């Protein structure tokens, strides 16, 4: 009798539980997507000016200092004003003298014309008498000479009028210059401004063209930046929107106000300008973060990390099926805006909920366990 020493060994089978992948799920989200270029630009005042002396003289009045604010028309400084006032008075007197001289020349001319008229009558009468031999040739020649002298006196008087008129115009021109110098001696603010630089102190002598003050309008500002030439045809002055950013937060919007008419051949960039919105407070000369929006639209999308790259530049996402198992869908990517990506074929996916975390551990058919996130 043959027996088995160890008896009969019973095989035991153990059920192995299928591993669940813990994931969070999210449907397609409707949101605004922007294709934009983040750049930095320099803040510049739209209105600024370097004020120079229009006349030479002593800066006898300087009513501002660096940092002072002034309204348009407020006096900034004055140069040798009393001397220039005296020059205006002198020129006014010269004009009065020349007016008197012109009037005198007109009176002299009027008298000369009266004398000429009488001399002409006498000449014509004695010419008739001489032709009829009723007077002597000597007497006739005397009246003839008087007539010719009278004609010369008239021409001379008319020339004096022309000369006096020219001298009056010259005096009036000198008066205009004197008045302009007086006006130029006191310089008002050309716009609402703050004084950013002062180059001359009061009572110093200044020459024509010498810089005295630099002014800026701190309210009206613009940002100037340069971007790659590849975007040249995608930006339009007056239409392309811009966002002003501070620590990643949208602080205000504007539009591109200026696009350079050409591209710099060395850097392959072009210049843009945009006005700073009134609610955005910036200091001229600083750098400002902006986003130039090339395209903006409302669409459906998912977190960009939910889209997985596969061969041949194909992207997929995993959704949860009714049996809690993963199923993959091909997606067509659109605009990637921050952490979200637009899904162009969203219409066919609106009823699904997609894996947005834990997706790297998921394959088709994987058993999924949804983890609820705190709202």
mmCIF file of C-alpha atoms in Angstrom:
data_model
loop_
_atom_site.group_PDB
_atom_site.id
_atom_site.type_symbol
_atom_site.label_atom_id
_atom_site.label_comp_id
_atom_site.label_asym_id
_atom_site.label_seq_id
_atom_site.Cartn_x
_atom_site.Cartn_y
_atom_site.Cartn_z
ATOM 1 C CA UNK A 1 0.000 0.000 0.000
ATOM 2 C CA UNK A 2 1.497 3.144 -1.033
ATOM 3 C CA UNK A 3 0.740 6.247 0.949
ATOM 4 C CA UNK A 4 1.643 9.854 0.803
ATOM 5 C CA UNK A 5 3.866 10.914 3.602
ATOM 6 C CA UNK A 6 2.673 14.510 3.719
ATOM 7 C CA UNK A 7 -0.906 13.817 3.008
ATOM 8 C CA UNK A 8 -2.719 15.675 0.275
ATOM 9 C CA UNK A 9 -1.760 19.466 0.009
ATOM 10 C CA UNK A 10 -4.711 21.631 -0.781
ATOM 11 C CA UNK A 11 -4.030 24.619 -3.016
ATOM 12 C CA UNK A 12 -5.357 27.877 -1.592
ATOM 13 C CA UNK A 13 -6.187 30.815 -3.841
ATOM 14 C CA UNK A 14 -6.217 34.348 -2.528
ATOM 15 C CA UNK A 15 -8.191 37.055 -4.182
ATOM 16 C CA UNK A 16 -5.965 40.015 -4.980
ATOM 17 C CA UNK A 17 -7.811 43.359 -4.846
ATOM 18 C CA UNK A 18 -7.384 45.529 -7.973
ATOM 19 C CA UNK A 19 -5.402 48.731 -7.345
ATOM 20 C CA UNK A 20 -7.375 51.968 -7.553
ATOM 21 C CA UNK A 21 -5.836 55.199 -8.826
ATOM 22 C CA UNK A 22 -6.783 58.182 -6.698
ATOM 23 C CA UNK A 23 -7.671 61.143 -8.923
ATOM 24 C CA UNK A 24 -9.563 64.418 -8.936
ATOM 25 C CA UNK A 25 -12.067 65.091 -11.686
ATOM 26 C CA UNK A 26 -13.266 68.207 -13.414
ATOM 27 C CA UNK A 27 -15.584 68.922 -16.347
ATOM 28 C CA UNK A 28 -14.632 71.308 -19.118
ATOM 29 C CA UNK A 29 -14.481 74.836 -17.747
ATOM 30 C CA UNK A 30 -15.774 77.836 -19.660
ATOM 31 C CA UNK A 31 -13.416 80.786 -19.304
ATOM 32 C CA UNK A 32 -11.656 83.560 -21.182
ATOM 33 C CA UNK A 33 -8.526 82.501 -23.024
ATOM 34 C CA UNK A 34 -5.913 84.972 -24.142
ATOM 35 C CA UNK A 35 -2.996 84.550 -26.509
ATOM 36 C CA UNK A 36 -0.675 87.208 -25.165
ATOM 37 C CA UNK A 37 2.929 88.358 -25.014
ATOM 38 C CA UNK A 38 4.274 89.213 -21.555
ATOM 39 C CA UNK A 39 6.875 91.982 -21.835
ATOM 40 C CA UNK A 40 8.396 94.774 -19.817
ATOM 41 C CA UNK A 41 8.309 98.387 -20.922
ATOM 42 C CA UNK A 42 9.642 101.695 -19.644
ATOM 43 C CA UNK A 43 7.261 104.314 -18.262
ATOM 44 C CA UNK A 44 7.602 107.738 -19.917
ATOM 45 C CA UNK A 45 5.641 110.982 -19.519
ATOM 46 C CA UNK A 46 3.620 111.875 -22.593
ATOM 47 C CA UNK A 47 4.138 115.575 -21.877
ATOM 48 C CA UNK A 48 7.620 116.706 -20.873
ATOM 49 C CA UNK A 49 9.819 119.667 -21.683
ATOM 50 C CA UNK A 50 13.238 121.122 -21.017
ATOM 51 C CA UNK A 51 12.730 124.865 -20.536
ATOM 52 C CA UNK A 52 15.603 127.038 -21.750
ATOM 53 C CA UNK A 53 16.285 130.778 -21.627
ATOM 54 C CA UNK A 54 14.946 132.640 -24.650
ATOM 55 C CA UNK A 55 16.954 135.760 -23.800
ATOM 56 C CA UNK A 56 20.234 136.469 -22.023
ATOM 57 C CA UNK A 57 20.316 138.138 -18.614
ATOM 58 C CA UNK A 58 20.201 137.602 -14.874
ATOM 59 C CA UNK A 59 17.711 135.064 -13.568
ATOM 60 C CA UNK A 60 16.118 137.480 -11.126
ATOM 61 C CA UNK A 61 12.988 135.392 -10.440
ATOM 62 C CA UNK A 62 12.862 131.609 -9.885
ATOM 63 C CA UNK A 63 9.584 130.552 -8.318
ATOM 64 C CA UNK A 64 9.989 126.761 -8.322
ATOM 65 C CA UNK A 65 12.190 124.035 -6.911
ATOM 66 C CA UNK A 66 12.630 120.375 -7.771
ATOM 67 C CA UNK A 67 9.518 118.405 -6.885
ATOM 68 C CA UNK A 68 7.189 121.412 -7.058
ATOM 69 C CA UNK A 69 3.908 121.048 -8.944
ATOM 70 C CA UNK A 70 2.520 123.820 -11.114
ATOM 71 C CA UNK A 71 -0.618 124.374 -13.168
ATOM 72 C CA UNK A 72 -0.540 125.416 -16.818
ATOM 73 C CA UNK A 73 0.141 129.167 -16.998
ATOM 74 C CA UNK A 74 1.792 129.472 -13.567
ATOM 75 C CA UNK A 75 4.990 131.579 -13.647
ATOM 76 C CA UNK A 76 8.181 129.503 -13.469
ATOM 77 C CA UNK A 77 10.940 132.148 -13.714
ATOM 78 C CA UNK A 78 11.803 135.656 -14.969
ATOM 79 C CA UNK A 79 14.951 137.230 -16.511
ATOM 80 C CA UNK A 80 15.973 140.954 -16.225
ATOM 81 C CA UNK A 81 12.356 142.096 -16.392
ATOM 82 C CA UNK A 82 12.902 145.754 -15.354
ATOM 83 C CA UNK A 83 15.599 146.291 -17.977
ATOM 84 C CA UNK A 84 13.315 144.851 -20.647
ATOM 85 C CA UNK A 85 10.429 147.047 -19.504
ATOM 86 C CA UNK A 86 12.677 150.081 -19.968
ATOM 87 C CA UNK A 87 13.611 148.863 -23.440
ATOM 88 C CA UNK A 88 9.931 148.637 -24.355
ATOM 89 C CA UNK A 89 9.405 152.227 -23.153
ATOM 90 C CA UNK A 90 12.359 153.445 -25.228
ATOM 91 C CA UNK A 91 11.032 151.670 -28.334
ATOM 92 C CA UNK A 92 7.539 153.099 -27.782
ATOM 93 C CA UNK A 93 9.033 156.584 -27.648
ATOM 94 C CA UNK A 94 10.944 155.909 -30.853
ATOM 95 C CA UNK A 95 7.694 154.930 -32.542
ATOM 96 C CA UNK A 96 6.045 158.156 -31.371
ATOM 97 C CA UNK A 97 8.957 160.184 -32.786
ATOM 98 C CA UNK A 98 8.779 158.387 -36.133
ATOM 99 C CA UNK A 99 5.021 158.931 -36.315
ATOM 100 C CA UNK A 100 5.606 162.661 -35.771
ATOM 101 C CA UNK A 101 8.347 162.731 -38.418
ATOM 102 C CA UNK A 102 6.034 161.018 -40.892
ATOM 103 C CA UNK A 103 3.266 163.515 -40.212
ATOM 104 C CA UNK A 104 5.726 166.389 -40.671
ATOM 105 C CA UNK A 105 6.908 164.899 -43.986
ATOM 106 C CA UNK A 106 3.291 164.687 -45.149
ATOM 107 C CA UNK A 107 2.708 168.351 -44.222
ATOM 108 C CA UNK A 108 5.876 169.413 -46.086
ATOM 109 C CA UNK A 109 4.725 167.413 -49.106
ATOM 110 C CA UNK A 110 1.301 169.055 -48.975
ATOM 111 C CA UNK A 111 2.889 172.519 -48.961
ATOM 112 C CA UNK A 112 5.202 171.528 -51.800
ATOM 113 C CA UNK A 113 2.217 170.430 -53.877
ATOM 114 C CA UNK A 114 0.458 173.767 -53.213
ATOM 115 C CA UNK A 115 3.598 175.660 -54.254
ATOM 116 C CA UNK A 116 3.896 173.445 -57.339
ATOM 117 C CA UNK A 117 0.307 174.135 -58.353
ATOM 118 C CA UNK A 118 0.841 177.934 -58.146
ATOM 119 C CA UNK A 119 4.208 177.703 -59.937
ATOM 120 C CA UNK A 120 2.585 175.698 -62.715
ATOM 121 C CA UNK A 121 -0.159 178.317 -63.217
ATOM 122 C CA UNK A 122 2.412 181.130 -63.331
ATOM 123 C CA UNK A 123 4.578 179.130 -65.754
ATOM 124 C CA UNK A 124 1.681 178.389 -68.101
ATOM 125 C CA UNK A 125 0.514 182.062 -68.042
ATOM 126 C CA UNK A 126 3.984 183.433 -68.813
ATOM 127 C CA UNK A 127 4.487 180.753 -71.461
ATOM 128 C CA UNK A 128 1.442 182.122 -73.275
ATOM 129 C CA UNK A 129 2.661 185.711 -72.831
ATOM 130 C CA UNK A 130 6.144 184.839 -74.089
ATOM 131 C CA UNK A 131 4.773 183.025 -77.120
ATOM 132 C CA UNK A 132 2.721 186.160 -77.927
ATOM 133 C CA UNK A 133 5.810 188.281 -77.249
ATOM 134 C CA UNK A 134 3.995 190.097 -74.435
ATOM 135 C CA UNK A 135 6.823 189.445 -71.943
ATOM 136 C CA UNK A 136 10.545 189.113 -72.029
ATOM 137 C CA UNK A 137 12.355 185.795 -72.280
ATOM 138 C CA UNK A 138 14.214 186.506 -69.035
ATOM 139 C CA UNK A 139 10.997 186.953 -67.103
ATOM 140 C CA UNK A 140 9.545 183.767 -68.661
ATOM 141 C CA UNK A 141 12.669 181.757 -67.748
ATOM 142 C CA UNK A 142 12.376 182.950 -64.144
ATOM 143 C CA UNK A 143 8.883 181.408 -63.825
ATOM 144 C CA UNK A 144 10.001 178.325 -65.708
ATOM 145 C CA UNK A 145 12.832 177.790 -63.194
ATOM 146 C CA UNK A 146 10.469 178.337 -60.270
ATOM 147 C CA UNK A 147 8.074 175.711 -61.702
ATOM 148 C CA UNK A 148 10.843 173.125 -62.151
ATOM 149 C CA UNK A 149 12.179 173.779 -58.629
ATOM 150 C CA UNK A 150 8.645 173.272 -57.273
ATOM 151 C CA UNK A 151 8.437 169.908 -59.078
ATOM 152 C CA UNK A 152 11.760 168.916 -57.504
ATOM 153 C CA UNK A 153 10.539 169.957 -54.059
ATOM 154 C CA UNK A 154 7.460 167.756 -54.444
ATOM 155 C CA UNK A 155 9.552 164.721 -55.433
ATOM 156 C CA UNK A 156 11.864 165.393 -52.505
ATOM 157 C CA UNK A 157 8.901 165.670 -50.113
ATOM 158 C CA UNK A 158 7.443 162.400 -51.426
ATOM 159 C CA UNK A 159 10.826 160.708 -50.898
ATOM 160 C CA UNK A 160 10.858 162.037 -47.344
ATOM 161 C CA UNK A 161 7.426 160.439 -46.767
ATOM 162 C CA UNK A 162 8.731 157.103 -48.056
ATOM 163 C CA UNK A 163 11.791 157.372 -45.808
ATOM 164 C CA UNK A 164 9.731 158.393 -42.766
ATOM 165 C CA UNK A 165 7.323 155.501 -43.399
ATOM 166 C CA UNK A 166 10.223 153.026 -43.555
ATOM 167 C CA UNK A 167 11.718 154.433 -40.353
ATOM 168 C CA UNK A 168 8.337 154.113 -38.622
ATOM 169 C CA UNK A 169 8.067 150.473 -39.693
ATOM 170 C CA UNK A 170 11.577 149.837 -38.409
ATOM 171 C CA UNK A 171 10.721 151.472 -35.072
ATOM 172 C CA UNK A 172 7.521 149.417 -34.840
ATOM 173 C CA UNK A 173 9.556 146.265 -35.553
ATOM 174 C CA UNK A 174 11.999 147.163 -32.789
ATOM 175 C CA UNK A 175 9.050 147.701 -30.440
ATOM 176 C CA UNK A 176 7.648 144.273 -31.339
ATOM 177 C CA UNK A 177 11.015 142.673 -30.572
ATOM 178 C CA UNK A 178 11.245 144.551 -27.266
ATOM 179 C CA UNK A 179 7.750 143.439 -26.294
ATOM 180 C CA UNK A 180 8.554 139.834 -27.245
ATOM 181 C CA UNK A 181 11.747 139.933 -25.176
ATOM 182 C CA UNK A 182 9.711 141.248 -22.268
ATOM 183 C CA UNK A 183 7.161 138.461 -22.745
ATOM 184 C CA UNK A 184 9.941 135.878 -23.060
ATOM 185 C CA UNK A 185 11.521 137.117 -19.846
ATOM 186 C CA UNK A 186 8.711 135.555 -17.798
ATOM 187 C CA UNK A 187 8.132 131.887 -18.617
ATOM 188 C CA UNK A 188 4.866 130.155 -17.610
ATOM 189 C CA UNK A 189 4.300 126.411 -17.267
ATOM 190 C CA UNK A 190 3.245 125.046 -20.693
ATOM 191 C CA UNK A 191 1.129 122.304 -19.062
ATOM 192 C CA UNK A 192 0.220 120.897 -15.653
ATOM 193 C CA UNK A 193 3.588 119.642 -14.451
ATOM 194 C CA UNK A 194 6.058 118.745 -11.756
ATOM 195 C CA UNK A 195 9.632 120.097 -11.800
ATOM 196 C CA UNK A 196 11.999 117.141 -12.083
ATOM 197 C CA UNK A 197 15.293 119.022 -12.523
ATOM 198 C CA UNK A 198 16.604 122.543 -11.859
ATOM 199 C CA UNK A 199 19.876 123.454 -13.584
ATOM 200 C CA UNK A 200 20.303 127.140 -12.573
ATOM 201 C CA UNK A 201 19.967 129.035 -9.297
ATOM 202 C CA UNK A 202 18.341 132.430 -8.830
ATOM 203 C CA UNK A 203 20.473 135.530 -9.629
ATOM 204 C CA UNK A 204 22.779 133.565 -11.956
ATOM 205 C CA UNK A 205 23.434 134.897 -15.463
ATOM 206 C CA UNK A 206 21.947 132.806 -18.276
ATOM 207 C CA UNK A 207 22.537 132.824 -22.016
ATOM 208 C CA UNK A 208 20.060 132.220 -24.813
ATOM 209 C CA UNK A 209 19.345 128.491 -25.064
ATOM 210 C CA UNK A 210 20.749 127.618 -21.625
ATOM 211 C CA UNK A 211 18.671 124.941 -19.857
ATOM 212 C CA UNK A 212 16.916 126.068 -16.686
ATOM 213 C CA UNK A 213 14.204 123.523 -15.779
ATOM 214 C CA UNK A 214 12.905 120.108 -16.812
ATOM 215 C CA UNK A 215 9.170 119.467 -16.469
ATOM 216 C CA UNK A 216 6.956 116.387 -16.652
ATOM 217 C CA UNK A 217 3.230 115.798 -16.541
ATOM 218 C CA UNK A 218 2.989 113.031 -13.893
ATOM 219 C CA UNK A 219 -0.620 112.197 -14.758
ATOM 220 C CA UNK A 220 -0.402 111.497 -18.477
ATOM 221 C CA UNK A 221 2.055 108.628 -19.000
ATOM 222 C CA UNK A 222 2.788 105.942 -21.563
ATOM 223 C CA UNK A 223 4.743 102.691 -21.646
ATOM 224 C CA UNK A 224 7.256 102.103 -24.424
ATOM 225 C CA UNK A 225 8.416 98.579 -25.239
ATOM 226 C CA UNK A 226 10.004 96.560 -28.038
ATOM 227 C CA UNK A 227 8.778 93.147 -29.205
ATOM 228 C CA UNK A 228 9.887 90.595 -31.784
ATOM 229 C CA UNK A 229 9.234 91.315 -35.435
ATOM 230 C CA UNK A 230 7.356 87.984 -35.785
ATOM 231 C CA UNK A 231 4.356 89.724 -34.172
ATOM 232 C CA UNK A 232 4.434 92.803 -36.411
ATOM 233 C CA UNK A 233 1.360 91.903 -38.497
ATOM 234 C CA UNK A 234 -0.578 90.783 -35.401
ATOM 235 C CA UNK A 235 -0.478 94.148 -33.609
ATOM 236 C CA UNK A 236 -2.619 97.095 -34.678
ATOM 237 C CA UNK A 237 -2.386 100.599 -33.221
ATOM 238 C CA UNK A 238 -5.687 101.741 -31.754
ATOM 239 C CA UNK A 239 -7.094 98.205 -31.480
ATOM 240 C CA UNK A 240 -4.718 95.695 -29.896
ATOM 241 C CA UNK A 241 -5.510 95.547 -26.136
ATOM 242 C CA UNK A 242 -2.906 95.615 -23.378
ATOM 243 C CA UNK A 243 -3.088 94.536 -19.719
ATOM 244 C CA UNK A 244 -1.024 96.276 -17.032
ATOM 245 C CA UNK A 245 0.179 93.687 -14.523
ATOM 246 C CA UNK A 246 1.396 94.002 -10.927
ATOM 247 C CA UNK A 247 2.510 90.829 -9.156
ATOM 248 C CA UNK A 248 0.495 88.840 -11.693
ATOM 249 C CA UNK A 249 -2.704 90.827 -11.061
ATOM 250 C CA UNK A 250 -4.499 92.709 -13.825
ATOM 251 C CA UNK A 251 -4.422 96.368 -12.715
ATOM 252 C CA UNK A 252 -5.898 98.041 -15.768
ATOM 253 C CA UNK A 253 -6.309 97.958 -19.528
ATOM 254 C CA UNK A 254 -5.443 100.114 -22.497
ATOM 255 C CA UNK A 255 -4.757 99.711 -26.209
ATOM 256 C CA UNK A 256 -1.634 100.078 -28.294
ATOM 257 C CA UNK A 257 -1.485 103.743 -29.321
ATOM 258 C CA UNK A 258 1.577 103.588 -31.565
ATOM 259 C CA UNK A 259 3.307 100.944 -33.681
ATOM 260 C CA UNK A 260 6.614 101.754 -35.360
ATOM 261 C CA UNK A 261 6.304 101.988 -39.145
ATOM 262 C CA UNK A 262 9.412 99.844 -39.573
ATOM 263 C CA UNK A 263 11.385 97.056 -37.906
ATOM 264 C CA UNK A 264 14.858 97.609 -36.504
ATOM 265 C CA UNK A 265 17.159 95.573 -38.781
ATOM 266 C CA UNK A 266 19.722 94.825 -36.042
ATOM 267 C CA UNK A 267 17.514 93.674 -33.166
ATOM 268 C CA UNK A 268 14.610 92.487 -35.351
ATOM 269 C CA UNK A 269 12.214 94.227 -32.991
ATOM 270 C CA UNK A 270 9.741 97.065 -33.329
ATOM 271 C CA UNK A 271 8.552 99.804 -30.997
ATOM 272 C CA UNK A 272 5.143 100.031 -29.319
ATOM 273 C CA UNK A 273 3.529 102.664 -27.108
ATOM 274 C CA UNK A 274 0.425 102.485 -24.922
ATOM 275 C CA UNK A 275 -1.147 105.033 -22.566
ATOM 276 C CA UNK A 276 -1.186 104.156 -18.870
ATOM 277 C CA UNK A 277 -4.790 104.032 -17.515
ATOM 278 C CA UNK A 278 -5.542 106.719 -14.885
ATOM 279 C CA UNK A 279 -6.164 104.081 -12.215
ATOM 280 C CA UNK A 280 -2.658 102.646 -12.656
ATOM 281 C CA UNK A 281 -0.141 104.686 -10.666
ATOM 282 C CA UNK A 282 3.419 104.462 -11.985
ATOM 283 C CA UNK A 283 6.620 106.494 -11.771
ATOM 284 C CA UNK A 284 8.317 107.618 -14.977
ATOM 285 C CA UNK A 285 11.549 105.821 -15.727
ATOM 286 C CA UNK A 286 10.503 102.561 -14.061
ATOM 287 C CA UNK A 287 9.888 99.181 -15.671
ATOM 288 C CA UNK A 288 6.302 98.020 -16.040
ATOM 289 C CA UNK A 289 4.981 94.499 -16.692
ATOM 290 C CA UNK A 290 2.422 94.382 -19.476
ATOM 291 C CA UNK A 291 0.706 91.714 -21.552
ATOM 292 C CA UNK A 292 -0.048 92.446 -25.188
ATOM 293 C CA UNK A 293 -3.206 90.502 -26.081
ATOM 294 C CA UNK A 294 -3.036 89.131 -29.620
ATOM 295 C CA UNK A 295 -6.253 87.105 -29.294
ATOM 296 C CA UNK A 296 -8.982 86.902 -26.648
ATOM 297 C CA UNK A 297 -12.069 84.696 -26.588
ATOM 298 C CA UNK A 298 -14.405 82.737 -24.333
ATOM 299 C CA UNK A 299 -14.079 78.957 -24.736
ATOM 300 C CA UNK A 300 -13.949 75.627 -22.917
ATOM 301 C CA UNK A 301 -10.731 74.260 -21.493
ATOM 302 C CA UNK A 302 -8.962 72.136 -18.906
ATOM 303 C CA UNK A 303 -5.879 72.504 -16.739
ATOM 304 C CA UNK A 304 -2.918 72.224 -19.087
ATOM 305 C CA UNK A 305 -1.410 69.398 -16.969
ATOM 306 C CA UNK A 306 -4.456 67.231 -17.671
ATOM 307 C CA UNK A 307 -3.459 66.970 -21.334
ATOM 308 C CA UNK A 308 -0.885 64.229 -21.940
ATOM 309 C CA UNK A 309 1.421 64.204 -24.958
ATOM 310 C CA UNK A 310 1.567 61.037 -26.976
ATOM 311 C CA UNK A 311 3.315 60.019 -30.200
ATOM 312 C CA UNK A 312 2.948 62.123 -33.315
ATOM 313 C CA UNK A 313 2.206 65.270 -31.269
ATOM 314 C CA UNK A 314 -1.135 63.833 -30.224
ATOM 315 C CA UNK A 315 -2.714 64.914 -26.927
ATOM 316 C CA UNK A 316 -5.133 62.872 -24.842
ATOM 317 C CA UNK A 317 -7.100 63.288 -21.627
ATOM 318 C CA UNK A 318 -8.614 60.625 -19.374
ATOM 319 C CA UNK A 319 -12.247 60.710 -18.328
ATOM 320 C CA UNK A 320 -14.121 58.505 -15.884
ATOM 321 C CA UNK A 321 -16.633 56.039 -17.301
ATOM 322 C CA UNK A 322 -19.850 54.739 -15.681
ATOM 323 C CA UNK A 323 -17.886 51.745 -14.333
ATOM 324 C CA UNK A 324 -15.342 54.094 -12.703
ATOM 325 C CA UNK A 325 -12.742 53.063 -15.219
ATOM 326 C CA UNK A 326 -10.573 55.415 -17.268
ATOM 327 C CA UNK A 327 -11.183 56.039 -20.921
ATOM 328 C CA UNK A 328 -9.066 58.263 -23.117
ATOM 329 C CA UNK A 329 -10.139 60.990 -25.518
ATOM 330 C CA UNK A 330 -8.120 62.776 -28.141
ATOM 331 C CA UNK A 331 -8.129 66.533 -27.680
ATOM 332 C CA UNK A 332 -7.134 69.392 -29.952
ATOM 333 C CA UNK A 333 -5.227 72.050 -28.090
ATOM 334 C CA UNK A 334 -5.943 75.753 -28.587
ATOM 335 C CA UNK A 335 -4.643 78.707 -26.613
ATOM 336 C CA UNK A 336 -2.554 77.911 -23.543
ATOM 337 C CA UNK A 337 -3.292 80.700 -21.060
ATOM 338 C CA UNK A 338 -1.450 80.306 -17.784
ATOM 339 C CA UNK A 339 -2.390 76.963 -16.212
ATOM 340 C CA UNK A 340 -5.353 76.337 -18.529
ATOM 341 C CA UNK A 341 -5.485 75.104 -22.108
ATOM 342 C CA UNK A 342 -8.304 75.683 -24.559
ATOM 343 C CA UNK A 343 -9.894 72.503 -25.970
ATOM 344 C CA UNK A 344 -10.938 73.105 -29.579
ATOM 345 C CA UNK A 345 -13.045 69.956 -29.896
ATOM 346 C CA UNK A 346 -14.961 70.685 -26.693
ATOM 347 C CA UNK A 347 -18.440 70.103 -28.172
ATOM 348 C CA UNK A 348 -18.075 66.332 -28.122
ATOM 349 C CA UNK A 349 -16.653 66.293 -24.582
ATOM 350 C CA UNK A 350 -19.059 68.485 -22.612
ATOM 351 C CA UNK A 351 -20.736 65.567 -20.783
ATOM 352 C CA UNK A 352 -17.494 64.054 -19.503
ATOM 353 C CA UNK A 353 -15.532 64.583 -16.299
ATOM 354 C CA UNK A 354 -11.782 64.489 -16.780
ATOM 355 C CA UNK A 355 -8.827 63.488 -14.647
ATOM 356 C CA UNK A 356 -6.950 66.640 -13.675
ATOM 357 C CA UNK A 357 -4.642 65.239 -10.968
ATOM 358 C CA UNK A 358 -3.162 61.747 -10.759
ATOM 359 C CA UNK A 359 -3.316 61.370 -14.529
ATOM 360 C CA UNK A 360 0.300 60.255 -14.822
ATOM 361 C CA UNK A 361 -0.629 56.956 -13.096
ATOM 362 C CA UNK A 362 -3.670 56.311 -15.310
ATOM 363 C CA UNK A 363 -3.995 54.068 -18.341
ATOM 364 C CA UNK A 364 -7.010 53.070 -20.369
ATOM 365 C CA UNK A 365 -9.233 50.888 -18.225
ATOM 366 C CA UNK A 366 -7.598 51.866 -14.939
ATOM 367 C CA UNK A 367 -9.940 51.728 -11.950
ATOM 368 C CA UNK A 368 -10.384 55.246 -10.663
ATOM 369 C CA UNK A 369 -11.266 56.515 -7.235
ATOM 370 C CA UNK A 370 -12.384 60.123 -7.102
ATOM 371 C CA UNK A 371 -10.936 62.313 -4.363
ATOM 372 C CA UNK A 372 -13.168 65.198 -3.478
ATOM 373 C CA UNK A 373 -11.346 68.513 -3.226
ATOM 374 C CA UNK A 374 -12.292 71.206 -0.751
ATOM 375 C CA UNK A 375 -14.149 74.071 -2.359
#
